[in-house]
XYZ file of C-alpha atoms in Angstrom:
676
model
C 3.495 9.454 37.253
C 5.178 8.766 33.925
C 6.689 11.515 31.771
C 5.997 10.822 28.066
C 9.075 11.125 25.854
C 7.070 12.607 22.905
C 9.601 11.288 20.343
C 9.778 8.129 18.258
C 12.272 5.363 18.997
C 15.798 5.160 17.626
C 15.693 2.191 15.261
C 19.407 1.514 15.638
C 18.696 -0.144 19.000
C 17.109 -3.301 17.544
C 19.185 -6.394 18.318
C 16.728 -9.340 18.015
C 16.110 -11.758 15.175
C 18.850 -10.448 12.939
C 17.753 -12.031 9.698
C 14.073 -11.300 10.266
C 14.654 -7.680 11.173
C 17.691 -6.962 8.988
C 17.710 -9.200 5.898
C 20.089 -6.715 4.274
C 22.945 -7.872 6.542
C 22.732 -11.439 5.201
C 25.046 -11.825 2.199
C 25.982 -14.696 -0.085
C 29.597 -15.841 0.090
C 31.472 -18.862 -1.257
C 30.512 -20.625 1.990
C 26.810 -19.813 1.666
C 24.740 -17.217 3.489
C 26.662 -15.312 6.150
C 25.951 -12.351 8.402
C 27.810 -9.274 7.221
C 28.879 -8.028 10.626
C 30.152 -4.771 9.190
C 26.698 -4.096 7.786
C 25.194 -5.213 11.094
C 27.448 -2.785 12.961
C 26.160 -0.041 10.702
C 22.599 -0.836 11.769
C 23.521 -0.046 15.367
C 25.620 3.018 14.672
C 24.786 6.700 14.356
C 27.982 7.393 12.422
C 29.194 6.081 9.076
C 31.516 3.081 9.397
C 34.054 2.066 6.772
C 34.518 -1.393 5.281
C 36.895 -2.268 2.445
C 36.213 -6.008 2.175
C 34.799 -7.229 -1.114
C 31.499 -9.118 -1.196
C 28.562 -9.714 -3.543
C 26.268 -6.776 -2.893
C 24.728 -3.634 -4.302
C 26.575 -0.583 -3.046
C 26.845 3.094 -3.894
C 28.166 6.306 -2.357
C 25.745 7.293 0.392
C 24.389 3.821 1.190
C 25.598 3.747 4.794
C 24.369 7.257 5.294
C 20.909 6.204 4.091
C 20.937 3.489 6.786
C 21.852 6.097 9.392
C 19.057 8.375 8.140
C 16.533 5.530 8.414
C 17.624 4.689 11.955
C 17.860 8.243 13.262
C 14.720 9.315 15.180
C 12.798 12.368 14.054
C 11.771 15.275 16.256
C 8.770 15.981 14.061
C 5.129 15.131 14.659
C 1.722 15.293 12.954
C -0.822 18.053 13.374
C -4.489 17.579 12.377
C -6.028 19.805 9.697
C -9.726 19.779 10.486
C -10.655 22.233 7.741
C -9.161 19.943 5.055
C -10.633 16.737 6.490
C -13.942 15.060 5.701
C -15.945 13.592 8.608
C -12.888 13.717 10.893
C -14.752 12.353 13.933
C -15.901 9.131 12.288
C -13.525 8.231 9.468
C -10.698 5.675 9.583
C -8.855 6.921 6.482
C -5.717 9.050 6.785
C -4.103 11.624 4.471
C -0.744 13.131 5.492
C 1.053 16.114 3.953
C 4.818 16.000 4.356
C 8.051 14.210 3.519
C 7.483 10.468 3.693
C 10.790 9.791 5.471
C 9.468 11.747 8.465
C 6.038 10.146 8.242
C 7.415 6.610 8.101
C 9.455 7.308 11.233
C 6.486 8.863 13.024
C 4.300 5.825 12.228
C 6.838 3.205 13.341
C 5.304 2.508 16.770
C 1.620 3.050 16.009
C 1.586 0.976 12.809
C 4.317 -1.593 13.437
C 3.224 -4.867 11.717
C -0.237 -3.412 10.931
C -0.120 -2.497 7.212
C -1.409 -5.302 4.973
C -0.516 -3.757 1.613
C 1.837 -1.014 0.460
C 1.618 0.327 -3.076
C 3.989 3.070 -4.215
C 4.707 4.739 -7.533
C 7.977 6.536 -6.717
C 9.833 8.980 -8.991
C 11.317 7.063 -11.922
C 14.638 8.934 -11.699
C 14.686 10.658 -15.034
C 16.970 13.380 -13.712
C 14.523 16.166 -12.872
C 11.927 14.319 -10.784
C 13.918 13.834 -7.550
C 12.290 16.250 -5.130
C 13.096 14.266 -1.974
C 16.186 15.937 -0.529
C 17.370 13.912 2.430
C 20.147 15.210 4.653
C 23.159 13.693 2.933
C 26.252 15.420 4.240
C 28.735 14.686 1.459
C 29.589 17.422 -0.990
C 29.601 17.000 -4.763
C 33.381 16.682 -4.609
C 33.147 13.944 -1.976
C 30.626 12.138 -4.164
C 32.963 12.134 -7.153
C 35.906 10.893 -5.085
C 33.932 8.215 -3.221
C 32.410 6.894 -6.435
C 35.810 6.732 -8.144
C 34.935 9.414 -10.664
C 37.797 11.640 -9.464
C 41.012 10.956 -7.618
C 42.036 12.839 -4.479
C 43.860 15.387 -6.626
C 40.639 16.208 -8.454
C 41.495 14.461 -11.740
C 38.460 13.023 -13.528
C 38.814 9.259 -13.954
C 35.754 8.354 -16.061
C 33.466 10.102 -18.499
C 29.685 10.631 -18.459
C 29.751 10.462 -14.667
C 26.792 12.596 -13.745
C 24.162 10.268 -15.174
C 25.953 7.026 -14.310
C 26.822 7.908 -10.738
C 25.152 10.617 -8.766
C 21.625 10.277 -10.140
C 21.580 6.562 -9.354
C 23.221 7.068 -5.961
C 20.798 9.756 -4.836
C 17.776 7.770 -5.993
C 18.963 4.545 -4.331
C 19.672 6.353 -1.063
C 16.212 7.919 -1.093
C 14.525 4.563 -1.751
C 16.688 2.509 0.629
C 15.869 4.463 3.779
C 12.154 4.588 2.980
C 11.774 0.921 2.038
C 13.739 -0.085 5.124
C 11.257 1.777 7.325
C 8.258 0.605 5.291
C 9.138 -3.063 5.794
C 8.672 -2.676 9.548
C 5.064 -1.599 9.048
C 3.951 -4.635 7.021
C 1.971 -7.427 8.658
C 3.478 -10.918 8.557
C 1.341 -11.673 5.500
C 1.832 -8.165 4.118
C 2.865 -7.346 0.550
C 4.503 -4.350 -1.096
C 4.030 -3.371 -4.757
C 6.412 -0.868 -6.371
C 5.822 0.611 -9.826
C 8.983 1.338 -11.793
C 10.315 1.623 -15.346
C 13.547 0.533 -17.040
C 15.700 3.310 -15.548
C 15.983 1.752 -12.088
C 14.257 -1.647 -12.374
C 17.365 -3.755 -11.890
C 18.799 -1.548 -9.154
C 15.451 -1.592 -7.363
C 15.250 -5.381 -7.643
C 18.656 -5.762 -5.951
C 17.695 -3.149 -3.382
C 14.501 -5.023 -2.455
C 16.342 -8.358 -2.407
C 18.579 -6.856 0.254
C 15.874 -5.177 2.339
C 13.154 -7.844 2.147
C 15.315 -10.868 1.344
C 15.632 -12.697 -1.985
C 13.147 -15.341 -0.852
C 10.531 -12.637 -0.367
C 10.444 -11.795 -4.084
C 7.047 -12.799 -5.513
C 6.705 -11.367 -9.028
C 7.868 -8.760 -11.481
C 4.581 -7.817 -13.137
C 4.740 -6.314 -16.616
C 2.127 -3.618 -17.272
C 1.356 -2.258 -20.701
C 2.071 1.461 -21.015
C 0.530 3.926 -23.433
C 0.573 3.025 -27.105
C 3.673 4.431 -28.858
C 1.605 6.799 -30.988
C 3.178 10.111 -31.884
C 6.699 8.854 -31.205
C 9.131 11.012 -33.135
C 11.150 9.133 -35.702
C 14.328 10.668 -34.295
C 13.643 8.859 -31.039
C 12.589 5.661 -32.746
C 15.836 5.567 -34.691
C 17.819 5.512 -31.450
C 15.854 2.755 -29.717
C 12.534 0.972 -29.901
C 9.606 2.782 -28.270
C 8.725 1.435 -24.826
C 5.448 -0.401 -24.339
C 5.835 -1.588 -20.758
C 6.422 -0.666 -17.167
C 6.807 -2.950 -14.156
C 5.483 -3.634 -10.687
C 7.867 -5.385 -8.292
C 6.044 -7.468 -5.706
C 7.614 -8.562 -2.395
C 6.121 -10.264 0.636
C 7.054 -9.751 4.290
C 7.301 -13.478 5.080
C 6.170 -16.882 3.869
C 2.588 -16.256 5.036
C 1.135 -15.062 1.749
C -2.342 -15.793 0.429
C -3.008 -14.298 -2.984
C -6.633 -14.045 -4.095
C -6.115 -15.046 -7.710
C -9.832 -15.514 -8.321
C -10.494 -11.860 -7.517
C -8.380 -10.652 -10.448
C -9.696 -12.936 -13.193
C -10.404 -11.153 -16.458
C -12.446 -12.027 -19.558
C -10.236 -13.839 -22.015
C -10.865 -11.343 -24.815
C -9.301 -8.523 -22.757
C -6.216 -10.696 -22.499
C -5.798 -10.569 -26.247
C -8.246 -13.334 -27.292
C -11.794 -12.598 -28.386
C -14.218 -15.016 -26.761
C -16.138 -15.268 -30.034
C -13.066 -16.977 -31.421
C -13.162 -19.356 -28.487
C -16.667 -20.286 -29.562
C -15.663 -20.300 -33.196
C -18.560 -20.747 -35.584
C -21.326 -19.590 -33.240
C -23.726 -17.120 -34.780
C -25.718 -14.526 -32.860
C -28.725 -16.826 -32.467
C -26.579 -19.630 -31.063
C -24.943 -17.295 -28.557
C -28.336 -16.010 -27.408
C -29.576 -19.590 -26.910
C -26.433 -20.436 -24.935
C -26.886 -17.374 -22.727
C -30.524 -18.304 -22.145
C -29.480 -21.754 -20.938
C -26.799 -20.229 -18.753
C -29.324 -18.031 -16.957
C -31.684 -20.838 -16.010
C -32.078 -21.642 -12.311
C -32.270 -25.371 -12.957
C -30.962 -27.581 -15.737
C -32.395 -30.928 -16.762
C -31.177 -33.581 -19.195
C -32.921 -31.967 -22.152
C -31.255 -28.603 -21.427
C -27.842 -30.208 -21.299
C -28.435 -32.101 -24.534
C -29.639 -28.884 -26.161
C -26.468 -27.138 -25.012
C -24.343 -30.036 -26.229
C -25.951 -29.732 -29.653
C -25.334 -25.960 -29.736
C -21.621 -26.222 -28.989
C -20.653 -29.518 -30.576
C -19.056 -27.870 -33.612
C -17.462 -24.996 -31.728
C -13.834 -24.691 -30.804
C -13.243 -25.467 -27.131
C -10.614 -24.271 -24.669
C -8.876 -27.238 -23.120
C -7.346 -27.632 -19.650
C -5.276 -30.797 -19.731
C -4.670 -32.753 -16.582
C -1.904 -35.311 -16.925
C -2.971 -38.335 -14.906
C -0.399 -41.108 -15.265
C -2.702 -43.727 -13.725
C -5.698 -42.909 -15.900
C -5.587 -46.119 -17.924
C -5.426 -48.260 -14.809
C -8.469 -46.556 -13.223
C -11.859 -48.162 -13.020
C -14.838 -46.366 -14.559
C -15.930 -45.324 -11.076
C -12.476 -43.928 -10.305
C -12.416 -42.066 -13.593
C -15.821 -40.563 -12.896
C -14.667 -39.492 -9.443
C -11.485 -38.027 -10.892
C -13.534 -36.153 -13.485
C -15.661 -34.509 -10.817
C -12.766 -33.640 -8.561
C -10.736 -32.037 -11.311
C -13.636 -30.282 -12.968
C -14.570 -28.717 -9.646
C -10.965 -27.659 -9.078
C -10.669 -26.157 -12.559
C -13.854 -24.164 -12.142
C -12.710 -22.997 -8.729
C -9.380 -21.798 -10.117
C -10.727 -20.373 -13.345
C -13.972 -18.857 -12.166
C -14.558 -18.417 -8.454
C -13.079 -19.502 -5.137
C -16.617 -20.115 -3.884
C -17.575 -22.532 -6.655
C -19.461 -25.551 -5.357
C -20.730 -28.716 -7.062
C -24.459 -29.108 -7.554
C -26.411 -30.549 -4.662
C -26.573 -34.062 -6.112
C -23.561 -34.537 -8.329
C -24.609 -37.873 -9.839
C -27.991 -36.583 -11.023
C -26.189 -33.874 -13.001
C -24.287 -36.324 -15.175
C -26.449 -36.538 -18.247
C -24.059 -38.893 -19.911
C -20.508 -40.034 -19.365
C -19.138 -36.997 -21.124
C -21.047 -33.957 -19.923
C -22.152 -32.255 -16.699
C -22.495 -28.800 -15.090
C -21.253 -27.110 -11.952
C -23.031 -24.223 -10.274
C -21.310 -21.609 -8.113
C -22.699 -20.145 -4.904
C -23.586 -17.022 -6.928
C -25.876 -19.117 -9.112
C -23.627 -19.060 -12.176
C -23.542 -22.251 -14.178
C -20.399 -23.648 -15.822
C -20.692 -26.337 -18.471
C -17.927 -28.904 -18.478
C -17.271 -31.569 -21.074
C -14.947 -34.508 -20.659
C -13.857 -36.014 -23.971
C -12.132 -39.324 -23.983
C -12.204 -42.452 -26.109
C -13.223 -45.514 -24.118
C -10.676 -47.608 -25.988
C -7.942 -44.946 -25.582
C -8.892 -42.858 -22.520
C -7.793 -39.233 -22.678
C -8.269 -37.270 -19.445
C -8.780 -33.863 -21.075
C -11.424 -31.706 -19.422
C -12.873 -28.950 -21.559
C -14.410 -25.799 -20.074
C -16.814 -24.918 -22.855
C -18.529 -21.772 -21.760
C -18.770 -19.797 -18.538
C -21.067 -16.835 -17.870
C -20.736 -15.284 -21.338
C -16.967 -15.047 -20.909
C -14.151 -17.403 -20.255
C -12.204 -15.937 -17.334
C -8.442 -16.226 -17.158
C -5.752 -15.235 -14.696
C -3.695 -12.341 -16.163
C -0.623 -13.883 -14.519
C 2.323 -11.472 -14.472
C 1.576 -9.911 -17.883
C -1.132 -7.257 -17.545
C -1.729 -6.304 -21.159
C -5.355 -5.315 -20.566
C -4.337 -2.270 -18.470
C -2.423 0.687 -19.821
C -0.620 3.237 -17.698
C -1.235 6.772 -18.887
C 0.191 10.241 -18.570
C -1.775 12.818 -16.604
C -4.171 14.520 -18.944
C -6.712 17.278 -18.668
C -9.450 14.817 -17.773
C -7.350 13.322 -15.009
C -6.137 16.573 -13.500
C -9.491 18.318 -13.444
C -12.125 15.624 -12.976
C -9.885 13.302 -10.912
C -10.984 10.160 -12.728
C -7.475 9.223 -13.777
C -3.874 9.638 -12.784
C -0.545 8.458 -14.036
C -1.623 5.027 -12.809
C -5.216 4.162 -13.792
C -7.756 3.208 -11.143
C -8.146 -0.235 -12.726
C -4.470 -1.014 -12.078
C -4.595 -0.183 -8.366
C -7.919 -2.001 -8.020
C -6.321 -5.189 -9.305
C -3.300 -4.828 -7.022
C -5.477 -4.331 -3.948
C -7.958 -7.058 -4.953
C -5.111 -9.551 -5.116
C -4.067 -9.223 -1.460
C -6.510 -7.220 0.682
C -9.504 -8.237 2.792
C -11.887 -6.803 5.366
C -10.372 -4.075 7.607
C -6.941 -4.220 5.929
C -4.861 -1.025 5.923
C -3.312 0.107 2.628
C -0.374 2.547 2.640
C 0.878 4.686 -0.251
C 3.698 7.035 0.726
C 4.189 8.419 -2.797
C 0.473 9.053 -3.229
C 0.611 11.750 -5.940
C -2.911 12.653 -7.041
C -4.453 10.093 -4.669
C -5.259 7.160 -6.978
C -4.699 4.586 -4.220
C -7.193 6.283 -1.907
C -9.677 6.531 -4.784
C -9.181 2.821 -5.424
C -9.889 1.900 -1.792
C -13.170 3.826 -1.892
C -14.088 2.252 -5.230
C -13.405 -1.325 -4.096
C -15.193 -0.840 -0.783
C -18.269 0.424 -2.616
C -18.310 -2.752 -4.727
C -17.730 -5.466 -2.125
C -18.699 -3.439 1.013
C -15.451 -4.297 2.768
C -13.938 -1.839 5.216
C -10.464 -1.327 3.780
C -8.640 1.737 5.125
C -6.026 3.899 3.460
C -3.061 5.966 4.612
C -1.779 8.323 1.912
C 1.393 10.392 2.212
C 2.403 13.131 -0.208
C 5.228 15.635 0.112
C 4.329 19.296 -0.333
C 5.605 19.316 -3.897
C 5.369 22.782 -5.379
C 3.662 22.518 -8.762
C 5.041 25.894 -9.848
C 8.560 24.461 -9.559
C 7.486 21.286 -11.363
C 6.203 23.418 -14.211
C 9.641 24.968 -14.664
C 11.253 21.583 -15.362
C 8.342 19.904 -17.163
C 8.395 19.296 -20.904
C 5.806 18.652 -23.582
C 2.325 17.528 -22.571
C 3.375 17.256 -18.935
C 3.977 21.015 -18.812
C 0.468 21.564 -20.127
C -1.217 19.307 -17.597
C 0.690 20.783 -14.641
C -0.351 24.269 -15.809
C -3.969 23.083 -15.927
C -3.618 21.677 -12.417
C -2.266 25.020 -11.163
C -5.134 26.882 -12.839
C -7.589 24.536 -11.175
C -6.060 25.040 -7.717
C -6.320 28.781 -8.317
C -10.025 28.378 -9.086
C -10.703 26.704 -5.740
C -8.378 28.984 -3.794
C -5.769 26.355 -2.853
C -1.993 26.414 -2.668
C -0.076 25.111 -5.692
C 0.999 21.847 -4.054
C 0.280 18.318 -5.215
C -1.132 17.174 -1.871
C -3.981 19.689 -2.135
C -4.803 18.261 -5.548
C -4.941 14.774 -3.984
C -7.249 15.978 -1.207
C -9.628 17.524 -3.729
C -9.630 14.351 -5.829
C -10.570 12.239 -2.798
C -13.441 14.564 -1.976
C -14.775 14.457 -5.525
C -14.302 10.728 -6.047
C -16.049 9.999 -2.730
C -18.986 12.186 -3.728
C -19.255 10.543 -7.171
C -19.030 6.988 -5.790
C -21.698 7.734 -3.192
C -24.012 9.183 -5.850
C -23.496 6.204 -8.166
C -23.672 3.358 -5.628
C -25.189 4.723 -2.411
C -22.950 2.178 -0.678
C -22.756 2.416 3.107
C -18.978 2.834 3.432
C -16.499 5.265 4.954
C -16.161 8.196 2.523
C -14.166 10.466 4.829
C -10.495 10.985 5.672
C -8.489 12.734 8.382
C -5.845 15.130 7.114
C -2.608 15.692 9.028
C 0.525 17.646 8.215
C 4.116 17.019 9.278
C 5.416 19.743 11.563
C 8.058 20.262 14.200
C 7.457 18.778 17.641
C 4.860 20.403 19.880
C 7.490 20.487 22.589
C 9.977 23.294 23.097
C 13.701 22.683 23.157
C 14.232 22.271 26.899
C 17.993 22.719 26.754
C 18.940 26.343 27.320
C 22.294 27.891 28.114
C 22.249 30.047 31.271
C 23.480 32.949 29.161
C 20.377 32.649 26.981
C 17.993 33.197 29.893
C 17.047 36.453 31.553
C 14.654 37.589 34.302
C 12.337 39.084 31.672
C 11.783 35.880 29.698
C 12.091 33.374 32.536
C 8.313 32.853 32.636
C 8.389 31.789 28.984
C 10.256 28.629 29.982
C 7.649 27.472 32.522
C 5.759 25.594 29.803
C 7.544 23.048 27.631
C 4.846 23.306 24.941
C 5.013 25.714 22.021
C 2.546 28.581 22.252
C 0.905 28.044 18.853
C -0.085 24.413 19.503
C -3.674 23.394 20.184
C -5.002 20.643 22.474
C -5.799 18.647 19.311
C -2.153 18.936 18.240
C -1.023 17.614 21.613
C -3.536 14.764 21.518
C -2.225 13.586 18.137
C 1.364 13.494 19.356
C 0.372 11.730 22.582
C -1.513 9.071 20.578
C 1.543 8.457 18.420
C 3.820 8.421 21.472
C 1.625 5.768 23.101
C 1.515 3.656 19.934
C -2.157 4.330 19.164
C -3.268 4.456 15.542
C -4.505 7.697 14.003
C -7.904 6.306 13.008
C -9.245 5.714 16.519
C -12.525 7.407 17.371
C -12.120 10.639 19.357
C -14.899 12.095 21.502
C -14.753 15.524 23.154
C -16.552 16.203 26.421
C -16.871 19.310 28.557
C -16.475 18.379 32.215
C -16.524 21.194 34.791
C -15.430 23.695 32.103
C -12.494 21.484 31.097
C -12.192 20.029 27.566
C -11.568 16.285 27.912
C -10.696 13.936 25.015
C -11.818 10.298 25.025
C -9.938 8.155 22.510
C -11.626 4.858 21.539
C -13.940 5.047 24.569
C -11.509 4.484 27.432
C -8.193 3.649 25.701
C -6.937 7.145 26.417
C -8.400 10.125 28.264
C -6.544 13.438 28.017
C -7.007 17.011 29.168
C -4.591 19.768 28.177
C -6.230 22.820 29.746
C -4.035 25.294 31.575
C -5.956 24.865 34.823
C -7.641 21.587 35.682
C -10.446 21.187 38.202
C -9.350 18.151 40.153
C -12.993 17.137 40.552
C -13.119 16.072 36.886
C -11.237 12.962 37.999
C -14.426 11.558 39.511
C -16.110 11.658 36.100
C -13.054 10.461 34.170
C -12.553 7.426 36.405
C -16.116 6.212 35.819
C -14.950 4.879 32.428
C -11.897 3.198 33.999
C -9.521 4.481 31.302
C -6.352 2.604 30.456
C -4.331 5.816 30.263
C -4.843 9.408 31.446
C -2.598 12.259 30.259
C -2.351 15.871 31.433
C -0.043 18.817 30.869
C 2.627 19.294 33.483
C 1.881 23.018 33.799
C -1.812 22.366 34.460
C -0.945 21.822 38.114
C 0.124 24.718 40.302
C 2.202 22.607 42.658
C 3.693 19.129 42.906
C 1.237 18.515 45.724
C -1.665 18.934 43.298
C -0.115 16.365 40.948
C 0.372 13.903 43.783
C -3.203 14.361 45.002
C -4.557 13.836 41.500
C -2.548 10.657 41.017
C -3.624 9.266 44.396
C -7.254 10.011 43.622
C -7.065 8.148 40.314
C -5.383 5.169 41.992
C -8.249 5.010 44.458
C -11.095 5.356 41.941
C -9.533 3.418 39.004
C -6.544 1.349 40.219
C -5.582 0.019 36.769
C -5.359 3.450 35.122
C -1.887 4.754 34.224
C -1.256 8.479 34.653
C 1.218 10.439 32.506
C 2.146 14.065 31.947
C 3.730 15.943 29.067
């Protein structure tokens, strides 16, 4: 009978596939890429090691300690909050209250290589927004000495040190340990997106290059921020108002398949009005074009009519340089025209675009033809070339009222916004708009993918998952993590409009009788957004979520000094489980200990007055009652469970445990038995 350890693994014990597991230990030297064995030693050490050799790298006071913090196991666990959850028994979505460094450690075994997409919007390090206080042991004096800001005699060596040193060091240490743990959770084709502004962009880029590897960098996306209205002239005189923020995008490995066609946008939202694309068209012409576009079938007369409507209009050209064009035969040119037109439509409009059933019958002349997508949308293509001087320029004239374009890495059609009254109270907006997260997730996620946000704030990422699922009926799942940030404390350091919106958020939490913490605001937003989406779409999707909170282990400290024990309290030490913990608490920790995900279906059955949990049918069966009727084994073994778990103190004697184990071996030979 196995005794479960009820604690996550120590990550400093990994020794395989050094570059794959620890890209941060690979550095660039004059001889090329080399393993930094000092950095590698640090990965396997629980104490801070020293290294004075110079190399090209990003370093700061506290870096090695952040590695130690990432590798050190946690003694914390998750406890379910049924009263905060929605449809706990059936949902696959997860919301976790607590510090994300603990959560990322807790999830290491259950979600290793299972997260398809991570999106985070971490604190931008503006001095007052660092609420994540990891256990860094160095004092302020040590920090100043280690960073070279003071000598050992306490003499200050540089000026303006607080902003240049400690703020950056603390922020980098916080991000390093979390990103290091987050990388382990990504699938091989997984992607992480990180929102950031100018304050730490370049440090974050170097940090991610080290953790994920330089070759894993995909894009630095520029996102338009709020218009610089109301900017005080005093500020404008010092520097130009900012109009942009960024999203860094990194992949786990080379296996990356971006769905570009799912993020196409109308060209006018990209800064070009489509009426200018069809320059010269009046309202009547546009209506006639739309009418042709909506027809189920198109004959030669329709095409000629369309050609007449657009002949004087400006056209958007997609040039294809074909060096052998002049040497092609007419048949080869025609074939090339079809191949490239189909490819252009596929890239510009839809990945499911298909040519018409009989391609040749759709060529009304040598210059013009149409392509229909599987959704029934028709795209008119025109190929202009002079027979004496062939010019292989294909022109996409008009497509479904709008010409769709890829926004590339410049997203000027989306603006990030500050939290406002509308966003805090109605939960329709957040600091990052729903449209932004929708585009991020549309680019990389598919059916059943898991999306993680461990700086979830007001819950925009979870809202986005529900919104996208309601539109394409895919079963994406979210895991949101938010520290119990006290909004009262945030109000004390907030300035300007932000102070006002936090006060409104606090007033709202008062009105619904909730604590003044940001996670409770996120939970309420998810409830409201789910209700609104269901009312608007009636889509058959998962609208629920299971809520958990980070807490200390369910297990007591089993190490006691003899002097601490007395005859009076000796009975208290018979059970190794804390008195205030429920069977549901124990089940959650057992699931995590066994590497089972938190979204698995849980059924409760009453067998001979014992409460028995069935996880995902027969993946795990557990009973944590104080006294177990051994006859329940007959019923449990009928499902041939993979794993059965009981409490150690549920058995009066070792003989009872042995009899139970022997009975299970007889009735279900492949079942493993464990105790806690």
